[in-house]
mmCIF file of C-alpha atoms in Angstrom:
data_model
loop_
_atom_site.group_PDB
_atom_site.id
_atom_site.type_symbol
_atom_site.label_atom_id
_atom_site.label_comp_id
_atom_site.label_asym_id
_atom_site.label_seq_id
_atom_site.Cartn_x
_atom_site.Cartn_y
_atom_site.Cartn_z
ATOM 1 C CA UNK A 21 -18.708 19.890 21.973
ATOM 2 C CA UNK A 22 -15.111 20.433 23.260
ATOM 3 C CA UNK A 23 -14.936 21.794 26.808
ATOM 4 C CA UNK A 24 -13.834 25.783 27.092
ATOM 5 C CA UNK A 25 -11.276 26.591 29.281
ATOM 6 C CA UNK A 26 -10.526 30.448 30.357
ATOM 7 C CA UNK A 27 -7.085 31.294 31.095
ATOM 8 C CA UNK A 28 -7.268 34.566 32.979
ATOM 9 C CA UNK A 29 -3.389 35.797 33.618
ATOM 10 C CA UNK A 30 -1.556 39.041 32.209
ATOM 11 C CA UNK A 31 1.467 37.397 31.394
ATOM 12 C CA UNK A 32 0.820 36.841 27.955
ATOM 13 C CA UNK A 33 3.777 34.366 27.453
ATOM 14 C CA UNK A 34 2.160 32.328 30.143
ATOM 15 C CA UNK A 35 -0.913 32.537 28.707
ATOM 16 C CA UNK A 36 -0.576 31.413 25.417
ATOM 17 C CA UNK A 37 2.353 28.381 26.628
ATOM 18 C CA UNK A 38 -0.918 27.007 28.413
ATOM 19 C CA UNK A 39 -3.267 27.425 25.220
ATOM 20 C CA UNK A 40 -1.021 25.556 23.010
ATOM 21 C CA UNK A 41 -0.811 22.391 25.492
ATOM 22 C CA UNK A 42 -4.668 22.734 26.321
ATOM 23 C CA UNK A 43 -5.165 22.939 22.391
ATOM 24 C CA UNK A 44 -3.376 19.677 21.953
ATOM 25 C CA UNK A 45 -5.317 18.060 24.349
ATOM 26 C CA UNK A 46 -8.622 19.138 22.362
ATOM 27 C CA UNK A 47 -10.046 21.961 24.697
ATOM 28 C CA UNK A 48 -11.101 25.157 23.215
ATOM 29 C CA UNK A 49 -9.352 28.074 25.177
ATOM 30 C CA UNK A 50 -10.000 31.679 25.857
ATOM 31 C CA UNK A 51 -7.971 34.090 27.533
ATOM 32 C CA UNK A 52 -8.395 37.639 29.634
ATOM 33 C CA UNK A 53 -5.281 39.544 30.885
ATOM 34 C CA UNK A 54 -7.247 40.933 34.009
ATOM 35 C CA UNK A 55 -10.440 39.763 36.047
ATOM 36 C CA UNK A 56 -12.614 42.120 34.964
ATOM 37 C CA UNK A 57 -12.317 40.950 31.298
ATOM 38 C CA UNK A 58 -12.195 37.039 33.155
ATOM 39 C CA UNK A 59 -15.865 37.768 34.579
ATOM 40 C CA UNK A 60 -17.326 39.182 31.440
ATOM 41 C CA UNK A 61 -16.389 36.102 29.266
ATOM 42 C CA UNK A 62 -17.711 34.054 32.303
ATOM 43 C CA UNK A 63 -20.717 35.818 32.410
ATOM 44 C CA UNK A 64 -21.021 35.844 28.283
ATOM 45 C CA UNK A 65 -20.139 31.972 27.413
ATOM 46 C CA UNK A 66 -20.004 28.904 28.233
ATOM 47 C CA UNK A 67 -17.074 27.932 30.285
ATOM 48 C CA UNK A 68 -16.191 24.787 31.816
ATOM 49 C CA UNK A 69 -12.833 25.586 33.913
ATOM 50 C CA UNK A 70 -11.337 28.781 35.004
ATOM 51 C CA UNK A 71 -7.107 29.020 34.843
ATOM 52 C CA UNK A 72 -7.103 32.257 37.183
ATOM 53 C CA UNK A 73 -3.580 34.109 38.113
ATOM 54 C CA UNK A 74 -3.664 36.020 41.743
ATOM 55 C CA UNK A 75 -1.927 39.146 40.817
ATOM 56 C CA UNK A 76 -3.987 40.472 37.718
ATOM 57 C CA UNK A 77 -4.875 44.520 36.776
ATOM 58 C CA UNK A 78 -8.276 45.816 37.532
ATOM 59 C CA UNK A 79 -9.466 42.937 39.602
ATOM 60 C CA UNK A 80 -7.204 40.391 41.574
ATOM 61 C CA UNK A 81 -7.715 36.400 41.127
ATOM 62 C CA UNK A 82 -9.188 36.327 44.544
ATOM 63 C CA UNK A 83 -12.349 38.541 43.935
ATOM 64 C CA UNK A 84 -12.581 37.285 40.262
ATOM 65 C CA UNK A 85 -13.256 33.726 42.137
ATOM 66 C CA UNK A 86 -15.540 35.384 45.050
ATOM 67 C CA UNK A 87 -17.725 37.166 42.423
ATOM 68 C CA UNK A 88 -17.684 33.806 39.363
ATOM 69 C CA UNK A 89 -18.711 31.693 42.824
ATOM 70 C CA UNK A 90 -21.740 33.470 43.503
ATOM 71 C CA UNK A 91 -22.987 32.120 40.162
ATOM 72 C CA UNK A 92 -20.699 29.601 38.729
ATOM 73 C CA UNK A 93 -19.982 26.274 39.908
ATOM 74 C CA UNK A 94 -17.112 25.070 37.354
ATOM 75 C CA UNK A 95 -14.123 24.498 38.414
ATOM 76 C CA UNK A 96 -11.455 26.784 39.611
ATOM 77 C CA UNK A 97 -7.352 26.154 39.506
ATOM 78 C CA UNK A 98 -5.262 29.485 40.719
ATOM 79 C CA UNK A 99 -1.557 29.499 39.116
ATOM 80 C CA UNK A 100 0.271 31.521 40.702
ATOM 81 C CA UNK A 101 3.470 33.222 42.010
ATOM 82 C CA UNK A 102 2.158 33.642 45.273
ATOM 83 C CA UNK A 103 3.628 30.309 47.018
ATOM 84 C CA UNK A 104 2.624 30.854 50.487
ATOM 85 C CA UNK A 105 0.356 28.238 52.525
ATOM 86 C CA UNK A 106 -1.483 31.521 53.490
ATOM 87 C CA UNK A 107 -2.194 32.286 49.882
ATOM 88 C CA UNK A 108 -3.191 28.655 48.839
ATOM 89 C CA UNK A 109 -5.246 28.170 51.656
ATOM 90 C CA UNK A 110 -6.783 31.583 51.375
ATOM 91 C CA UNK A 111 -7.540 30.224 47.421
ATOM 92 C CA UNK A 112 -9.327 26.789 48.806
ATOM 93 C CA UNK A 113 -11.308 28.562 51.187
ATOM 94 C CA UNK A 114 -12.176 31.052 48.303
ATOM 95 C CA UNK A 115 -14.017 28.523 46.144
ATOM 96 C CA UNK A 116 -10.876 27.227 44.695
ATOM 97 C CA UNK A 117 -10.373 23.215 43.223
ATOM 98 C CA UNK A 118 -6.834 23.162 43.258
ATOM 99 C CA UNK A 119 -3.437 25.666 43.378
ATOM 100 C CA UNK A 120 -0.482 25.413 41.337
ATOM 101 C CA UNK A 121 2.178 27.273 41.725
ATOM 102 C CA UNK A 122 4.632 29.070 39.244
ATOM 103 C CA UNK A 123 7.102 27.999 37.542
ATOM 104 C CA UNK A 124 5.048 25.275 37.021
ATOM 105 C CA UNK A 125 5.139 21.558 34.476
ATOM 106 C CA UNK A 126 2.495 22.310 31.953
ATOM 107 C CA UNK A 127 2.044 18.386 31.869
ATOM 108 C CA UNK A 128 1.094 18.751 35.567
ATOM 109 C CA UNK A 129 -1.424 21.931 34.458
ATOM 110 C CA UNK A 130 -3.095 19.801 32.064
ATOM 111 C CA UNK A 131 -3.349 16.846 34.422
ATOM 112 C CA UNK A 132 -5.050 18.348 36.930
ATOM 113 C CA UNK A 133 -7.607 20.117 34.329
ATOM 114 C CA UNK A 134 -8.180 16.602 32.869
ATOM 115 C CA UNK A 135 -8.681 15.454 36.326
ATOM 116 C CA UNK A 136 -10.996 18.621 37.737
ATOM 117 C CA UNK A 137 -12.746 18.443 34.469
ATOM 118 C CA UNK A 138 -13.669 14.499 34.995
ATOM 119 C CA UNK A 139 -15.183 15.383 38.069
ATOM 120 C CA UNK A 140 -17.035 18.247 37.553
ATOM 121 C CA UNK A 141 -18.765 16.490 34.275
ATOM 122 C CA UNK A 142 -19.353 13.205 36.270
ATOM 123 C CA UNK A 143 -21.392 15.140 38.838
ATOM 124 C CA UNK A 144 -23.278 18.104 36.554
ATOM 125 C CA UNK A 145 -24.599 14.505 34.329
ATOM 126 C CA UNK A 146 -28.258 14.062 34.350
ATOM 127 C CA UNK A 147 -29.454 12.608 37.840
ATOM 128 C CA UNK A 148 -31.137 9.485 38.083
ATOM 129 C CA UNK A 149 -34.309 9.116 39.800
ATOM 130 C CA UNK A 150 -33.307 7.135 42.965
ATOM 131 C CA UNK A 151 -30.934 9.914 44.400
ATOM 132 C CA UNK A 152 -31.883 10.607 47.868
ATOM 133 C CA UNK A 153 -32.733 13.271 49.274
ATOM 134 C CA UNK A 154 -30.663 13.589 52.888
ATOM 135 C CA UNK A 155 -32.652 14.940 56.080
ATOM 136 C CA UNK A 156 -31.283 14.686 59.431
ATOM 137 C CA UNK A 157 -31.368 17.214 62.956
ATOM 138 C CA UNK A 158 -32.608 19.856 60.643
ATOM 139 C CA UNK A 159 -29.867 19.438 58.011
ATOM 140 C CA UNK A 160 -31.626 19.039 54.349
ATOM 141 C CA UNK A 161 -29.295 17.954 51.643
ATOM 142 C CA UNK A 162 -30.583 17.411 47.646
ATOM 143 C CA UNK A 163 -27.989 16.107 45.202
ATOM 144 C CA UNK A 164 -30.137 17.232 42.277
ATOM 145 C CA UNK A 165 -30.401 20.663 43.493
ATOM 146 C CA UNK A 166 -26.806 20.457 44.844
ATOM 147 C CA UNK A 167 -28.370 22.610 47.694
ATOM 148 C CA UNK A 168 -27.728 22.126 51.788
ATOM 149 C CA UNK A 169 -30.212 23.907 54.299
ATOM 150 C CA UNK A 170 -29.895 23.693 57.680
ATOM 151 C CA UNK A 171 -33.401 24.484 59.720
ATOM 152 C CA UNK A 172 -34.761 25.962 56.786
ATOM 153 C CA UNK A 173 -31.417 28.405 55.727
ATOM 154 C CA UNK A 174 -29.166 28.184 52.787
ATOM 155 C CA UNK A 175 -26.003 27.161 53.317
ATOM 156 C CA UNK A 176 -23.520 28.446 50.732
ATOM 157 C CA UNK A 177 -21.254 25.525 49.926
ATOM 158 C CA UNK A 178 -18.236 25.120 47.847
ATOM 159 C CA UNK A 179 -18.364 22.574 45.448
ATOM 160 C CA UNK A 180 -15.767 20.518 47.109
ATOM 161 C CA UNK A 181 -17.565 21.229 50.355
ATOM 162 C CA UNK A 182 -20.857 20.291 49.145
ATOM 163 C CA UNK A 183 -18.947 17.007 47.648
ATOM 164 C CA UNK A 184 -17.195 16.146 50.765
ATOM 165 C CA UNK A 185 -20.229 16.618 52.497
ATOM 166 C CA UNK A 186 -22.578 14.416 50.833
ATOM 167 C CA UNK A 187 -19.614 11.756 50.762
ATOM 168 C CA UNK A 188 -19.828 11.554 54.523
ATOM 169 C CA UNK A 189 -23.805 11.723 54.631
ATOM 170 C CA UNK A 190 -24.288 9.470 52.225
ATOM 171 C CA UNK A 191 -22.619 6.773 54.156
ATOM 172 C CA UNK A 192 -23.542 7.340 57.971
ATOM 173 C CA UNK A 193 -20.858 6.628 60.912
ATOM 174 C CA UNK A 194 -18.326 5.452 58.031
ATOM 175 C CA UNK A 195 -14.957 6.479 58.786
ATOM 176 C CA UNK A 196 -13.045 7.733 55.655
ATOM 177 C CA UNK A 197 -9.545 9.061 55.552
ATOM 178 C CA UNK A 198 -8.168 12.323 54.255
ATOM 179 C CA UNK A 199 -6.460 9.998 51.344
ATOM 180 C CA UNK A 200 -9.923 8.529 50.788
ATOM 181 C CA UNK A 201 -11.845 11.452 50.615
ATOM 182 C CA UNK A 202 -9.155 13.706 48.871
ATOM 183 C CA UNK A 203 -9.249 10.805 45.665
ATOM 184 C CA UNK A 204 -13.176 9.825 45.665
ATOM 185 C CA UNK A 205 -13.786 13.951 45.954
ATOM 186 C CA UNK A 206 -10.857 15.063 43.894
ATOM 187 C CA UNK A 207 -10.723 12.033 41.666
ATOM 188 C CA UNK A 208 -6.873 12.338 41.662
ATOM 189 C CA UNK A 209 -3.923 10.080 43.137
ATOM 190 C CA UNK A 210 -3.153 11.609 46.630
ATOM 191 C CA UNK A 211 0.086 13.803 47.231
ATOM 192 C CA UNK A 212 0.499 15.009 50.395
ATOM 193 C CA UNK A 213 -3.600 16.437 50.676
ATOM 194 C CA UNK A 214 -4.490 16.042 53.894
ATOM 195 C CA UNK A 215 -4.018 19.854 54.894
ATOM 196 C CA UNK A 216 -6.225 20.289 51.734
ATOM 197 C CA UNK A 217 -9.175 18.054 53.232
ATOM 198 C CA UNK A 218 -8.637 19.557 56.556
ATOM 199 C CA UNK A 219 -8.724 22.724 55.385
ATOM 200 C CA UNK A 220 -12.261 22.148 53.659
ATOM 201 C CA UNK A 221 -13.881 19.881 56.320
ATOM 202 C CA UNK A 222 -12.889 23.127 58.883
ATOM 203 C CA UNK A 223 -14.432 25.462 56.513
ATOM 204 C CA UNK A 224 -17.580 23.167 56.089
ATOM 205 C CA UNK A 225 -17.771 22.725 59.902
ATOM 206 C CA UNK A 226 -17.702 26.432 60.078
ATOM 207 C CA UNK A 227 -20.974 27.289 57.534
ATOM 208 C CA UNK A 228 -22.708 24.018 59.643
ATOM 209 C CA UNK A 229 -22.224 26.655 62.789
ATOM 210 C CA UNK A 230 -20.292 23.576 64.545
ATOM 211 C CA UNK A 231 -18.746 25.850 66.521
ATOM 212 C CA UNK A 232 -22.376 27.348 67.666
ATOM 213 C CA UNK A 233 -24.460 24.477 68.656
ATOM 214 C CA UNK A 234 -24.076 21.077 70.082
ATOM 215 C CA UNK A 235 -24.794 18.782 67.467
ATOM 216 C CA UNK A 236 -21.740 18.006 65.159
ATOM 217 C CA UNK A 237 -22.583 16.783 61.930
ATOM 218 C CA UNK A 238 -19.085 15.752 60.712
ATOM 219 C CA UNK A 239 -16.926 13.333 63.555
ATOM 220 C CA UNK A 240 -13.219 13.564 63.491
ATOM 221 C CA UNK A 241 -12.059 9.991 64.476
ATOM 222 C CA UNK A 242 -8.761 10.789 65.822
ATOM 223 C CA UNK A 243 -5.757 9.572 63.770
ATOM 224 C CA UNK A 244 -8.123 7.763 60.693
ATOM 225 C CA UNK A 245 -10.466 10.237 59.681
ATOM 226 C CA UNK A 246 -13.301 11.619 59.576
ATOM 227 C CA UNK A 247 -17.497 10.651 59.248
ATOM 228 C CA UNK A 248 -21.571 11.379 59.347
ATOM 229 C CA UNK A 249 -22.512 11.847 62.244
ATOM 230 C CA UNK A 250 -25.962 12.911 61.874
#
């Protein structure tokens, strides 16, 4: 079956410029002018990737994200006007995979949903047996569940957070750049990322309650990178 792609944006000339180039490349597309309409067909089909504009009637792309994230884990790409690195770090920390911003190559849109939607299928494949489960200083993380609980509490993770995460725990005191985790993690060619990956690994630090207790999970090794460090 052909992956679905949603294209939520209420610029209708925009809209249907991106469905003709995601046609060509074989996805089958559907489209909502506001959020609202953007959750419903979320919440009503099977969708694999999520275009979402910021600046949409009814319900803005932000909350559309919040409210698909509390269910959905597909990936998310925000196109937008909205070219501040307020805004696109406001998207990241949302639940957001990536940001483009208008006026924008529609090569370069359909690159990055090839690439997103490489990712997301290679990890949402059936697990093998021999994944480990990760337990260290009260930190519990289960690839097949895609869960994290720390001293017996959820831990709401991103994707990319849960991704990053599991990177690092997977291969204790390892130092890995930001270029190395931005392309194993993103699965693209890095451009300029590393305020992307620090932007995540801050946020993840933040829902591990680094800046509560003692015991840092994730090590920043000055001026290479970053690693496990449970």
């Amino acid at each position: 079956m052909k992956p679905s792609i949603l294209i939520a944006d209420d610029e209708q000339e925009i809209a249907d410029l991106i469905e003709i180039h995601l046609e060509k490349e074989g996805y089958q597309v559907k489209k909502a002018a506001d959020g609202q309409a953007a959750l419903q067909i979320v919440q009503s089909q099977s969708i694999d990737l999520v275009i979402l504009d910021i600046m949409m009637p009814k319900l803005d792309g932000f909350e559309t994200a919040l409210q698909i994230r509390t269910d959905y884990q597909m990936p998310i790409i925000f196109l937008s006007a909205k070219s501040s690195d307020f805004d696109k770090i406001q998207g990241l920390v949302i639940g957001a995979d990536d940001y483009l911003t208008k006026p924008f190559n529609p090569m370069e849109l359909v690159a990055r949903v090839n690439a997103q939607l490489r990712r997301y299928m290679k990890f949402n494949q059936p697990k093998a047996n021999d994944i480990s489960l990760i337990e260290t200083n009260g930190l519990k993380i289960d690839p097949d569940q895609r869960s994290v609980k720390l001293y017996g509490e959820n831990i709401e993770l991103t994707p990319k957070e849960f991704d990053i995460l599991y990177l690092l725990a997977c291969h204790p005191k390892k130092v890995y750049s930001a270029e190395q985790i931005f392309q194993l993690v993103w699965g693209e060619t890095y451009y300029e990322s590393r305020n992307t990956v620090m932007v995540h690994i801050r946020t993840l630090r933040k829902k591990l309650g680094e800046d509560k207790r003692k015991n840092h999970f994730i090590k920043t090794i000055w001026g290479v990178g970053y690693s496990f460090n449970g």
